[in-house]
Coordinates of C-alpha atoms in Angstrom, one line a residue:
X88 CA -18.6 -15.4 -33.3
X89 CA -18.2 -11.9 -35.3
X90 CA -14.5 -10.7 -34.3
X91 CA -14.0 -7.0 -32.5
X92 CA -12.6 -4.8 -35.4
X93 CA -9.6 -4.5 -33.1
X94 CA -8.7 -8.0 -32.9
X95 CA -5.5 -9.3 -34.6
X96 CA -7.4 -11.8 -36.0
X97 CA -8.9 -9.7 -38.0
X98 CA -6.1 -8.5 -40.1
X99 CA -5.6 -10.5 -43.3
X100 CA -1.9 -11.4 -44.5
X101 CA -1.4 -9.2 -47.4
X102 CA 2.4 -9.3 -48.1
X103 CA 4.2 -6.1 -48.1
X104 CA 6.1 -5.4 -51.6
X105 CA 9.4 -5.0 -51.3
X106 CA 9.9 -1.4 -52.9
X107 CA 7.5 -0.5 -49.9
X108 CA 9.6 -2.4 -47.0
X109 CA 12.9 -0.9 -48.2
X110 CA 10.9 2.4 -48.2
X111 CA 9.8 1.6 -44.3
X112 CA 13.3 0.8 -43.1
X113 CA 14.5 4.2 -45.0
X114 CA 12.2 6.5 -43.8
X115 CA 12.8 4.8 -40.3
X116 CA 16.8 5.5 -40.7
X117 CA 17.1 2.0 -39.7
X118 CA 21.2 0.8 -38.6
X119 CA 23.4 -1.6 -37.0
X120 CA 22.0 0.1 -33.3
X121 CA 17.9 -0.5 -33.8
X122 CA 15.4 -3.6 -32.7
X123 CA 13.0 -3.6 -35.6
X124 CA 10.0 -5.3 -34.7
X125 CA 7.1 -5.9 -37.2
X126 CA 3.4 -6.4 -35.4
X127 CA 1.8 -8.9 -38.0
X128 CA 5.1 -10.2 -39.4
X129 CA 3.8 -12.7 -42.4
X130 CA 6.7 -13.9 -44.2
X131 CA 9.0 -12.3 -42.3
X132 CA 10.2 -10.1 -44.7
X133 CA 10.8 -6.9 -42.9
X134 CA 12.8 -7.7 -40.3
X135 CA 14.8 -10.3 -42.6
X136 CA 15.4 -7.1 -45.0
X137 CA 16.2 -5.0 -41.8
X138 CA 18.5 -7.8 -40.5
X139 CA 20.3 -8.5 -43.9
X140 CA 20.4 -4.9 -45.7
X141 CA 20.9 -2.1 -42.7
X142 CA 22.1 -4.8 -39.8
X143 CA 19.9 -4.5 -37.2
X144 CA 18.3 -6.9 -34.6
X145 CA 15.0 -7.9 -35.8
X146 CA 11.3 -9.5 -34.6
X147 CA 8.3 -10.7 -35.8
X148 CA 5.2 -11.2 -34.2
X149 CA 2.6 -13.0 -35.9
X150 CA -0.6 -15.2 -34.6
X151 CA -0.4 -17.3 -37.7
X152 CA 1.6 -20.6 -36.7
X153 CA 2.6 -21.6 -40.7
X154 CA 4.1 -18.3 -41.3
X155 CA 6.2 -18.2 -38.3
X156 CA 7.7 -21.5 -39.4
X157 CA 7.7 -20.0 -42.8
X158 CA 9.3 -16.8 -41.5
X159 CA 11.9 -18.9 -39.7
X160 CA 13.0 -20.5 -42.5
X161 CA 13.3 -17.6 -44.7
X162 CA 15.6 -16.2 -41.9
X163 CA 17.9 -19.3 -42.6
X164 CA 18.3 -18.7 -46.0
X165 CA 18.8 -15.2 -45.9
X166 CA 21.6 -16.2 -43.3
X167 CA 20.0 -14.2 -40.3
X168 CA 19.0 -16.2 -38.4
X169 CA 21.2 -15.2 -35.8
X170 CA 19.5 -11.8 -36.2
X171 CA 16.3 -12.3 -35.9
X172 CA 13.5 -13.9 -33.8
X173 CA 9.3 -15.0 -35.1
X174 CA 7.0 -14.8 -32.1
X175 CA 3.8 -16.9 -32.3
X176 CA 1.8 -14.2 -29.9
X177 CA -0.8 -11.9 -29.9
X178 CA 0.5 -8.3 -31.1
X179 CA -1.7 -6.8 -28.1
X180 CA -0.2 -9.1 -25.5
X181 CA 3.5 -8.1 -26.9
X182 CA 5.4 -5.9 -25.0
X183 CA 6.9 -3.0 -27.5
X184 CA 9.7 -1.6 -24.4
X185 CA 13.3 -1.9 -26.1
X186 CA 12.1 -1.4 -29.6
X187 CA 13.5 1.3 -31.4
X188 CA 11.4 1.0 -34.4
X189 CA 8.1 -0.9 -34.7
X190 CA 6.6 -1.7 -38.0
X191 CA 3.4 -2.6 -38.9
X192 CA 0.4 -3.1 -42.3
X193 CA -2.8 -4.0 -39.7
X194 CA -5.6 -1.9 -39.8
X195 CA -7.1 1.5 -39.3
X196 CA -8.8 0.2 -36.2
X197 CA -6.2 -1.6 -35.2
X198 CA -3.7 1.1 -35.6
X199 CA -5.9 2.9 -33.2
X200 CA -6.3 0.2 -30.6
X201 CA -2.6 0.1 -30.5
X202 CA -1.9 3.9 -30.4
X203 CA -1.9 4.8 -26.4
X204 CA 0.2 1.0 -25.8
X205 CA 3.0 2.3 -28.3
X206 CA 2.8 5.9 -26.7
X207 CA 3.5 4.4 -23.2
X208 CA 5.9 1.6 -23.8
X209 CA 8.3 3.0 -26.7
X210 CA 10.7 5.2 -25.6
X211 CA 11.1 9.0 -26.9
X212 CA 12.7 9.1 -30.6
X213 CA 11.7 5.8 -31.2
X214 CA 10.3 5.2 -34.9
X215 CA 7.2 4.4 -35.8
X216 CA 6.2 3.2 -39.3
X217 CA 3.1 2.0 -40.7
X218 CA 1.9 0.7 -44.6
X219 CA -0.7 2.0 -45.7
X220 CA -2.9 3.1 -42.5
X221 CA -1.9 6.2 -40.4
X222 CA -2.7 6.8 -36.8
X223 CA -5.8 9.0 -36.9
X224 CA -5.3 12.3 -35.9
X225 CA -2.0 11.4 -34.5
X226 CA -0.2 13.5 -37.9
X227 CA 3.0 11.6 -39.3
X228 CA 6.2 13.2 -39.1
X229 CA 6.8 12.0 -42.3
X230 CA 4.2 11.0 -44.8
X231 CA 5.9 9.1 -48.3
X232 CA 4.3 7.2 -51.4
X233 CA 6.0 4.5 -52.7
X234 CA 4.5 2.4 -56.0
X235 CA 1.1 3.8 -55.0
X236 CA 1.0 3.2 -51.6
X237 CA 1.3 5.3 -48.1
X238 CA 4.0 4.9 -45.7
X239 CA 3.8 6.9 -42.6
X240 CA 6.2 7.3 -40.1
X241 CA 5.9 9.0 -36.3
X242 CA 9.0 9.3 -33.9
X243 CA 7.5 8.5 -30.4
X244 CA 7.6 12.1 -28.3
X245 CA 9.0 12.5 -25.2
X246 CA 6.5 14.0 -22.3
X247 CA 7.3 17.1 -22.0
X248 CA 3.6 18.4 -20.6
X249 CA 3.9 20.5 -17.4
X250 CA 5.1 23.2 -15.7
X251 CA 8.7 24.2 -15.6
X252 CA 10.7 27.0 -14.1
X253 CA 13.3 28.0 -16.8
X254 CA 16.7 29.0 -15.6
X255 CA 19.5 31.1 -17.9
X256 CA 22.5 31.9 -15.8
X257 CA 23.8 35.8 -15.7
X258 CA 26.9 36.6 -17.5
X259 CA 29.5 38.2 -14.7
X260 CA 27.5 40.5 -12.1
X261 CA 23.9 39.5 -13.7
X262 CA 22.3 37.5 -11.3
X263 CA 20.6 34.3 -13.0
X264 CA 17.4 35.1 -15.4
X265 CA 14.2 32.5 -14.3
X266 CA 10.4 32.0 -15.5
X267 CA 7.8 29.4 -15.4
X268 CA 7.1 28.2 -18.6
X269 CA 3.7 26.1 -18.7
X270 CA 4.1 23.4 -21.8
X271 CA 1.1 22.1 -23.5
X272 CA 1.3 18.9 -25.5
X273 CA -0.8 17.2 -28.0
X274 CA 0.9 14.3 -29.1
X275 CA 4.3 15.8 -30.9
X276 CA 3.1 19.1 -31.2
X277 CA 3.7 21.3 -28.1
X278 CA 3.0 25.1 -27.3
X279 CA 4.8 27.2 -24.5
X280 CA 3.1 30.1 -22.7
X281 CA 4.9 32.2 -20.1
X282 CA 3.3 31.9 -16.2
X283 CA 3.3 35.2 -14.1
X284 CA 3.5 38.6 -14.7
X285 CA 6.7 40.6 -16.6
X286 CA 8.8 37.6 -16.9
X287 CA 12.7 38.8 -18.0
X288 CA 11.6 37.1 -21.3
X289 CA 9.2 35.2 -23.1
X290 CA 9.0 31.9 -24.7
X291 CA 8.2 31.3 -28.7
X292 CA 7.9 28.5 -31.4
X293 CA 8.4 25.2 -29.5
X294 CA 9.2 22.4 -31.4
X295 CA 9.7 18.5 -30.1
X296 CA 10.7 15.8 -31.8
X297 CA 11.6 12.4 -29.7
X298 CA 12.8 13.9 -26.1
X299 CA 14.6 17.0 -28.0
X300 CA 13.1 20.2 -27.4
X301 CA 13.9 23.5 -28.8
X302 CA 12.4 27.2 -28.3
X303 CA 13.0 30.8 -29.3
X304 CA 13.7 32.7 -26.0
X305 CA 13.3 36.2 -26.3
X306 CA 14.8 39.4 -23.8
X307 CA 11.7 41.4 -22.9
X308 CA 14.4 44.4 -22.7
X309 CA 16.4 43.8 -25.8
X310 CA 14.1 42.1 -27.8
X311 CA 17.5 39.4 -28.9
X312 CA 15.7 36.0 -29.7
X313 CA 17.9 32.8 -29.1
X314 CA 17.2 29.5 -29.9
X315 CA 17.9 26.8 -27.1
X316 CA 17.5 23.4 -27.7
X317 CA 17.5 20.5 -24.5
X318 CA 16.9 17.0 -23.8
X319 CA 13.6 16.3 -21.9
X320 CA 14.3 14.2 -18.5
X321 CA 11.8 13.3 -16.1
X322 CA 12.3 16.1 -13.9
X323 CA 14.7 18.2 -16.0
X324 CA 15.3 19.7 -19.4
X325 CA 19.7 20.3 -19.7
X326 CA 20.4 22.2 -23.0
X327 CA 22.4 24.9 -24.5
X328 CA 21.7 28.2 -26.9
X329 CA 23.3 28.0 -30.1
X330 CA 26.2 30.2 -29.0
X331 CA 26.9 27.4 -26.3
X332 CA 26.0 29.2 -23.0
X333 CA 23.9 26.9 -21.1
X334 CA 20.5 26.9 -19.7
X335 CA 18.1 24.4 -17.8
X336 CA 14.2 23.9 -16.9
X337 CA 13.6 22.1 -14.1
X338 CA 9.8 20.6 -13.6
X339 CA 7.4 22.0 -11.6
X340 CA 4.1 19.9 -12.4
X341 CA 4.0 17.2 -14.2
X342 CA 1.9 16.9 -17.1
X343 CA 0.7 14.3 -19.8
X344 CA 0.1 14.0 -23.3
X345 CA -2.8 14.7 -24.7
X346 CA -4.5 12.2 -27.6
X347 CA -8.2 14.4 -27.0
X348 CA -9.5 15.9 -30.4
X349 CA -8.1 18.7 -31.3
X350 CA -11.3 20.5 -31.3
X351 CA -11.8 19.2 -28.1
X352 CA -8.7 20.7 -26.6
X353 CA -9.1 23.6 -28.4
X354 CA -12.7 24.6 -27.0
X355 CA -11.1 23.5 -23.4
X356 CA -8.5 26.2 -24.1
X357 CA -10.5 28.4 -24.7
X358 CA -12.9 28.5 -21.4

């Protein structure tokens, strides 16, 4: 029987080197705090390394019986054992919620069949790291090459898609400042258009990275820009300008990510 160019199965063990999984765990900004799980873990090496060198809790999953026992044993020699964990399981059937960095070498397909799972069970500013293959139109936050070879690496984006009503309390008499903001999102990147007519100011240069949003308000009367930067809740975004006065959007309509073709959303836009 011919194997679905998704399957696990169909991903050979090609053994990361290890100027590339040091490069991984770098890029990744791995510590003491993270659960560094490899999808496809061979020998074990990464989350040994990630274990051993930068102290975090690691595990492997891997479909391949000998090399869990092999990865096991490696552990005990390295002396993390206690550290780490090999998972005999299928990487599609493994549940990613609680990892803070997942690494993987699979394939281009497979990268792609895992995409929406990783965007739905890792939470916002989690790291994402791949050898070798990247995510399709998904674009790295980081893109390094190490001895000839790609490393990419995506930190998982909060949803901030929606519509929120923006809130900037008045200083002494001035009564509070309010507009709805309508965020669009296409995986990290994210654009913010003002709603309604003469808002008391308008919204430019949105940026997100993990659940961290920032954005240039501007006065429509003054024309003073300000840079506020917030933490994206479910229902709520609580931040501050840089001169510490505070500021809050509260959700209107929810929204969602899109993962559509950019052309796609872009002629959509544009009707």
């Amino acid at each position: 029987m011919l194997l679905a160019p998704t399957s696990a199965d169909a991903v050979p063990f090609v053994a990361t080197p290890f100027e590339v999984v040091q490069a991984m765990l770098e890029v990744a900004r791995v510590g003491p705090s993270d659960t560094v799980m490899d999808l496809g873990s061979g020998d074990g090496r990464i989350v040994i390394v990630a274990a051993d060198k930068y102290g975090a809790r690691g595990v492997g999953i891997e479909r391949n019986a000998e090399l869990v026992r092999t990865s096991m044993e490696n552990a005990r020699r390295a002396g993390v054992e206690d550290k780490v964990e090999f998972r005999q399981q299928d990487l599609f059937e493994t549940d990613l919620r609680g990892v803070s960095v997942l690494t993987m070498y699979l394939l281009p397909t497979v990268n792609l069949a895992l995409r929406l799972k990783i965007l739905e069970q890792l939470a916002p500013g989690a790291r994402v790291v791949s050898h070798e293959f990247d995510m399709g139109d998904w674009p790295p936050d980081e893109h390094l090459v190490v001895g000839g070879a790609d490393v990419y690496m995506w930190v998982v984006p909060a949803n901030a898609a929606g519509v929120w009503r923006m809130t900037i309390p008045g200083d002494g008499d001035a009564g509070d400042a309010t507009a709805e903001i309508e965020i669009r999102q296409r995986f990290q990147k994210v654009t913010a258009l003002n709603r309604g007519k003469e808002p008391p100011f308008t919204i430019d240069d949105a940026e997100l990275v993990g659940n961290e949003l920032s954005l240039d308000v501007v006065d429509r009367k003054t024309g003073e820009r300000r840079r506020f930067t917030g933490r994206v809740g479910a229902s709520a975004i609580q931040g501050s300008f840089a001169d510490g006065r505070e500021a809050h959007l509260d959700r209107l309509r929810a929204g969602k990510i899109s993962t559509d073709r950019a052309e796609a959303s872009t002629e959509r836009a544009a009707r």
